[in-house]
PDB file of C-alpha atoms in Angstrom:
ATOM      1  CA  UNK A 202      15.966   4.082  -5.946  1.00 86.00           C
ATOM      2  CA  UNK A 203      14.039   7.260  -6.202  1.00 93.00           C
ATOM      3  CA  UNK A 204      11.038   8.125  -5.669  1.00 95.00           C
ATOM      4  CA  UNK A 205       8.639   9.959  -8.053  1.00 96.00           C
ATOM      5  CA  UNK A 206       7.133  13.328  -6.454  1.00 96.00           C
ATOM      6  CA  UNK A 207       3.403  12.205  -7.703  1.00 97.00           C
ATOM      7  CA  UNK A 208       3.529   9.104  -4.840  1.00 98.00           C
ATOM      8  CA  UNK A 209       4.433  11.711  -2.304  1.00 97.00           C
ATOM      9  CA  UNK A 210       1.737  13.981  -3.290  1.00 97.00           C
ATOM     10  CA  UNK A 211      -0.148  11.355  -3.336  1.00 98.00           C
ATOM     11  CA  UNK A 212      -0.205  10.050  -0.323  1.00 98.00           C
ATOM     12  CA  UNK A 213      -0.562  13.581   1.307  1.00 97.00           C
ATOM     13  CA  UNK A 214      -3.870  13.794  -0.513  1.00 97.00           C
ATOM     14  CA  UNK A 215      -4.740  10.425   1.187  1.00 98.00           C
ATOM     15  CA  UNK A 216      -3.728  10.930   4.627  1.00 96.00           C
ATOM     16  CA  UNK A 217      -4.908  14.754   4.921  1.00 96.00           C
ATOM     17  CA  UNK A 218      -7.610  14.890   2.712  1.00 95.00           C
ATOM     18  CA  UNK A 219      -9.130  11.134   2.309  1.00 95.00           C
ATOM     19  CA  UNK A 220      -8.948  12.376  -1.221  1.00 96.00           C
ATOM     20  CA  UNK A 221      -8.382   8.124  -1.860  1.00 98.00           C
ATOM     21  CA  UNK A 222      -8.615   4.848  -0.744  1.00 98.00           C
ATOM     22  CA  UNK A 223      -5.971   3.700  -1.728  1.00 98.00           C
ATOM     23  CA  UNK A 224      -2.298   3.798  -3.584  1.00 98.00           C
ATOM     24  CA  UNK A 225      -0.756   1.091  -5.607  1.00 98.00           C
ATOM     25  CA  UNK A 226       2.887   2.124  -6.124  1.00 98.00           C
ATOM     26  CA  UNK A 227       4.843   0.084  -8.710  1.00 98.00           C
ATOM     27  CA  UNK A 228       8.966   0.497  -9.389  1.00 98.00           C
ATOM     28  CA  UNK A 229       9.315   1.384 -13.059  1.00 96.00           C
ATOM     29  CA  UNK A 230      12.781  -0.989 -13.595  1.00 92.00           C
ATOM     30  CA  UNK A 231      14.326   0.534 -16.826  1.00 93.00           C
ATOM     31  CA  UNK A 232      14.021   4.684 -14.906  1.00 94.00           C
ATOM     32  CA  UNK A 233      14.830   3.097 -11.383  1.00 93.00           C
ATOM     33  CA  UNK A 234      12.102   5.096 -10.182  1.00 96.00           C
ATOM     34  CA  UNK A 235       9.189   3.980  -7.499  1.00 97.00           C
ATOM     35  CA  UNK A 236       5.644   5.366  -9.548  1.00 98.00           C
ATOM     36  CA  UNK A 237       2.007   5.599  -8.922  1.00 98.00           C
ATOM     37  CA  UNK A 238       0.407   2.809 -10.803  1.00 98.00           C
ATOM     38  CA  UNK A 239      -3.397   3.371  -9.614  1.00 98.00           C
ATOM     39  CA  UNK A 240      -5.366   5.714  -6.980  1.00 98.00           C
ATOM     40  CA  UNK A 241      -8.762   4.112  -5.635  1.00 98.00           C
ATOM     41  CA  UNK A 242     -11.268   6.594  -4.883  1.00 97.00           C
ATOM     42  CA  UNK A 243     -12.595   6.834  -1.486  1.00 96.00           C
ATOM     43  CA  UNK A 244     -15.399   4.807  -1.954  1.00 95.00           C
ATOM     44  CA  UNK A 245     -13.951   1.756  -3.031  1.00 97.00           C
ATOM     45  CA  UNK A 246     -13.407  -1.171  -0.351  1.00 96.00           C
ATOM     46  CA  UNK A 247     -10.952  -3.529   0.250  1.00 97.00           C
ATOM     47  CA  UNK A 248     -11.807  -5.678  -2.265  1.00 96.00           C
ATOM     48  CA  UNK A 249     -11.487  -3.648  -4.956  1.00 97.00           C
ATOM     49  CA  UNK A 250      -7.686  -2.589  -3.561  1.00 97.00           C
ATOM     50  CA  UNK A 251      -6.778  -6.323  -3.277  1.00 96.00           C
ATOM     51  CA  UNK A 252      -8.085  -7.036  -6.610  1.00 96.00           C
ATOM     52  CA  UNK A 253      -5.753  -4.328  -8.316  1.00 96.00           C
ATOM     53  CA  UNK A 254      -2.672  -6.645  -6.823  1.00 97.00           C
ATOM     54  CA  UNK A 255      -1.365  -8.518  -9.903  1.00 97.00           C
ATOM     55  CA  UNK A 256      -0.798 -11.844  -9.053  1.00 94.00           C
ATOM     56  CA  UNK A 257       2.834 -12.314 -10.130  1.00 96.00           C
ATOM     57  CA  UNK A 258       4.460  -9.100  -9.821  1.00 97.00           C
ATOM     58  CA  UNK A 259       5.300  -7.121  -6.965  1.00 98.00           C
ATOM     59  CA  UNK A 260       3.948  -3.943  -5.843  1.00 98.00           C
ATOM     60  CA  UNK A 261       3.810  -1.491  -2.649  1.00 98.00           C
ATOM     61  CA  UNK A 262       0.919   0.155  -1.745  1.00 98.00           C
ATOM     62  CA  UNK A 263      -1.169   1.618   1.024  1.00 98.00           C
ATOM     63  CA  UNK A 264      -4.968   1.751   2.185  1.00 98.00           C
ATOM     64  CA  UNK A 265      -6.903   3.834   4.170  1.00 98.00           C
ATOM     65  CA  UNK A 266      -8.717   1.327   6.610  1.00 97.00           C
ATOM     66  CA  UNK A 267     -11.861   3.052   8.604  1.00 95.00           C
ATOM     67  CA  UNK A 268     -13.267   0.756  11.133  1.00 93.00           C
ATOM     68  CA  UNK A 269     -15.294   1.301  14.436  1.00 92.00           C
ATOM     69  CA  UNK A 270     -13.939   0.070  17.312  1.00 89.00           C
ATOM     70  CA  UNK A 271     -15.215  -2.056  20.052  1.00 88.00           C
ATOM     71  CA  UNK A 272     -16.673   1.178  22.202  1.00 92.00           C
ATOM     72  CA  UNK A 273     -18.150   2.084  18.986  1.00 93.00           C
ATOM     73  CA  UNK A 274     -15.724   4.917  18.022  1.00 94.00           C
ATOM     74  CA  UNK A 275     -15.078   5.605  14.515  1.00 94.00           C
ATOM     75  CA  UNK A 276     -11.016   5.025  13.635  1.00 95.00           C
ATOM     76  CA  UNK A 277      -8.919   4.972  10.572  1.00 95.00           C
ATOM     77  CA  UNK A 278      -5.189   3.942   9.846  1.00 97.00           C
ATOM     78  CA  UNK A 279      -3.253   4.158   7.369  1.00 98.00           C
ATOM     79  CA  UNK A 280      -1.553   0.569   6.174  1.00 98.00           C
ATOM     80  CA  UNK A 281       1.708  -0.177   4.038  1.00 98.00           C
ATOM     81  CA  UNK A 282       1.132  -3.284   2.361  1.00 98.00           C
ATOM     82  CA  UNK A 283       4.523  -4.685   0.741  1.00 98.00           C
ATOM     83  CA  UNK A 284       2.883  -7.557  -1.747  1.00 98.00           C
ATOM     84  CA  UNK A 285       5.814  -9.440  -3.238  1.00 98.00           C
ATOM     85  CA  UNK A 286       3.824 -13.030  -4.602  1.00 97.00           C
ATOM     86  CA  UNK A 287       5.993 -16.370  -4.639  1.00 95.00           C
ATOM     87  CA  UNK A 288       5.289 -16.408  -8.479  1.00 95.00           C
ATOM     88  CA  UNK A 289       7.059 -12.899  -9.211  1.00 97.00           C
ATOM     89  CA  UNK A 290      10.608 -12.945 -10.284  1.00 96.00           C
ATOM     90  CA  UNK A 291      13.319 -13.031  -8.183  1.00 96.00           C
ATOM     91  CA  UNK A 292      14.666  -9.917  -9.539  1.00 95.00           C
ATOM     92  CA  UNK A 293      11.667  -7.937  -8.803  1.00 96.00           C
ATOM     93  CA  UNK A 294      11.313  -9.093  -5.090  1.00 97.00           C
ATOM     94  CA  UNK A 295      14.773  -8.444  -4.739  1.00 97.00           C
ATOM     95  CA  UNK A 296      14.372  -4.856  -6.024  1.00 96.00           C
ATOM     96  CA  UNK A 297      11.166  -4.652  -3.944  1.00 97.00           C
ATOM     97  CA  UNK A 298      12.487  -5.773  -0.684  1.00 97.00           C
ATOM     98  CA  UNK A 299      16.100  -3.645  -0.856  1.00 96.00           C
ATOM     99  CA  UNK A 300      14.083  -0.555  -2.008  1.00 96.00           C
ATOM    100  CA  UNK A 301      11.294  -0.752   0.924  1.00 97.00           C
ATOM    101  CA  UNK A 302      12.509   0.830   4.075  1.00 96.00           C
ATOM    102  CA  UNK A 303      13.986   3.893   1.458  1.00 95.00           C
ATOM    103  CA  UNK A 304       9.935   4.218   0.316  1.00 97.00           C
ATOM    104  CA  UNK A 305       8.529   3.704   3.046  1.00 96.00           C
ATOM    105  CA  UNK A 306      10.221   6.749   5.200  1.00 95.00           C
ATOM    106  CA  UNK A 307       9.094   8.751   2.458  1.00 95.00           C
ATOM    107  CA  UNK A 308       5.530   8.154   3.557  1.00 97.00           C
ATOM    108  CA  UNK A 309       5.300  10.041   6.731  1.00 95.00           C
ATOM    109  CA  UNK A 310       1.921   8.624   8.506  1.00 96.00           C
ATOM    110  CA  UNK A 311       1.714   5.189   8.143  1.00 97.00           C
ATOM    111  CA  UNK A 312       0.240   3.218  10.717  1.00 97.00           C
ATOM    112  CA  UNK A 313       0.666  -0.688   9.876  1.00 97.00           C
ATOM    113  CA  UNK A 314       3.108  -2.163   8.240  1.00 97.00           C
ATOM    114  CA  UNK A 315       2.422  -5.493   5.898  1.00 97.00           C
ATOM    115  CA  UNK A 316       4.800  -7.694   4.076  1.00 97.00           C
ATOM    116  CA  UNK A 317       2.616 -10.288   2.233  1.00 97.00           C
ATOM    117  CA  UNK A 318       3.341 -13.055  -0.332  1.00 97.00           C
ATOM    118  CA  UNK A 319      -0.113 -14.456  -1.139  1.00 95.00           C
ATOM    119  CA  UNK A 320      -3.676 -12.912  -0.584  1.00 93.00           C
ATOM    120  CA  UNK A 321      -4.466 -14.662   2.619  1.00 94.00           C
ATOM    121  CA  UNK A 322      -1.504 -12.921   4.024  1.00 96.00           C
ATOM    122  CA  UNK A 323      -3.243  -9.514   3.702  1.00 95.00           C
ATOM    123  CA  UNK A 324      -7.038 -10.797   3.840  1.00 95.00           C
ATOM    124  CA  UNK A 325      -9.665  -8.527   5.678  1.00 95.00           C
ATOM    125  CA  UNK A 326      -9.274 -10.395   8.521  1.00 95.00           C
ATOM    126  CA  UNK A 327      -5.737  -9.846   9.146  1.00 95.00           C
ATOM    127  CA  UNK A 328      -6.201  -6.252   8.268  1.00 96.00           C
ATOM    128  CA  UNK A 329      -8.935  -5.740  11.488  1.00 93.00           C
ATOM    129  CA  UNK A 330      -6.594  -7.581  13.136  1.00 94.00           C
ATOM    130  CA  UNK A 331      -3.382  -5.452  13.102  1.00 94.00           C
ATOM    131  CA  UNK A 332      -5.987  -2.469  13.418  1.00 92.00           C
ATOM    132  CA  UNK A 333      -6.966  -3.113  16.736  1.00 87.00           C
TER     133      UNK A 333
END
């Protein structure tokens, strides 16, 4: 599987100049090729990232969590979310899973690692949770 320059550009912009958000990464099937499907601009919140998910069809992406932490210090890390839904096809998690640990080495910098199948599997919570 190979990966498309742009999503390592990409994600250099993120991590060095909080230029976004977030990445959603999507594997274009017919050019075998992993491709930036939308950039979320650094004001957006979780809730607009989880809302770009489609609900039956897989995607990688990664967000750029700030939080403050419980001696009040300002943080931020830098989460790979692996959303493959039960409803996708079995092709495409197949594809998805096989091609992940290739992708994801590609993304020097990440922080958290997530593998979810349904929303509440990468809620808000769960998110502050693996933060900390």
């Amino acid at each position: 599987m190979a990966v498309n320059d742009e999503c390592k550009m990409r994600f250099l912009e993120l991590k060095a100049k909080r230029s976004y958000r977030f990445i959603v990464f999507k594997i274009e099937e017919n050019i075998q090729q992993v491709m930036v499907e939308k950039l979320g601009g650094p004001k957006e919140k979780y809730d607009d990232f989880s809302a770009c998910l489609p609900h039956n069809e897989c995607r990688y992406a990664v967000f750029d969590f700030d939080f403050t932490t419980d001696e009040n210090v300002q943080k931020s890390k830098i989460f790979f979310i692996a959303w493959s839904p039960d409803t996708s096809r079995v092709r495409s998690k197949m594809l998805y899973a096989s091609s992940k640990d290739r992708f994801r080495r590609e993304l020097d910098g990440v922080q958290v690692e997530l593998q979810a199948t349904d929303a509440s599997e990468m809620s808000i919570d769960t998110v502050k949770e693996r933060a900390f």
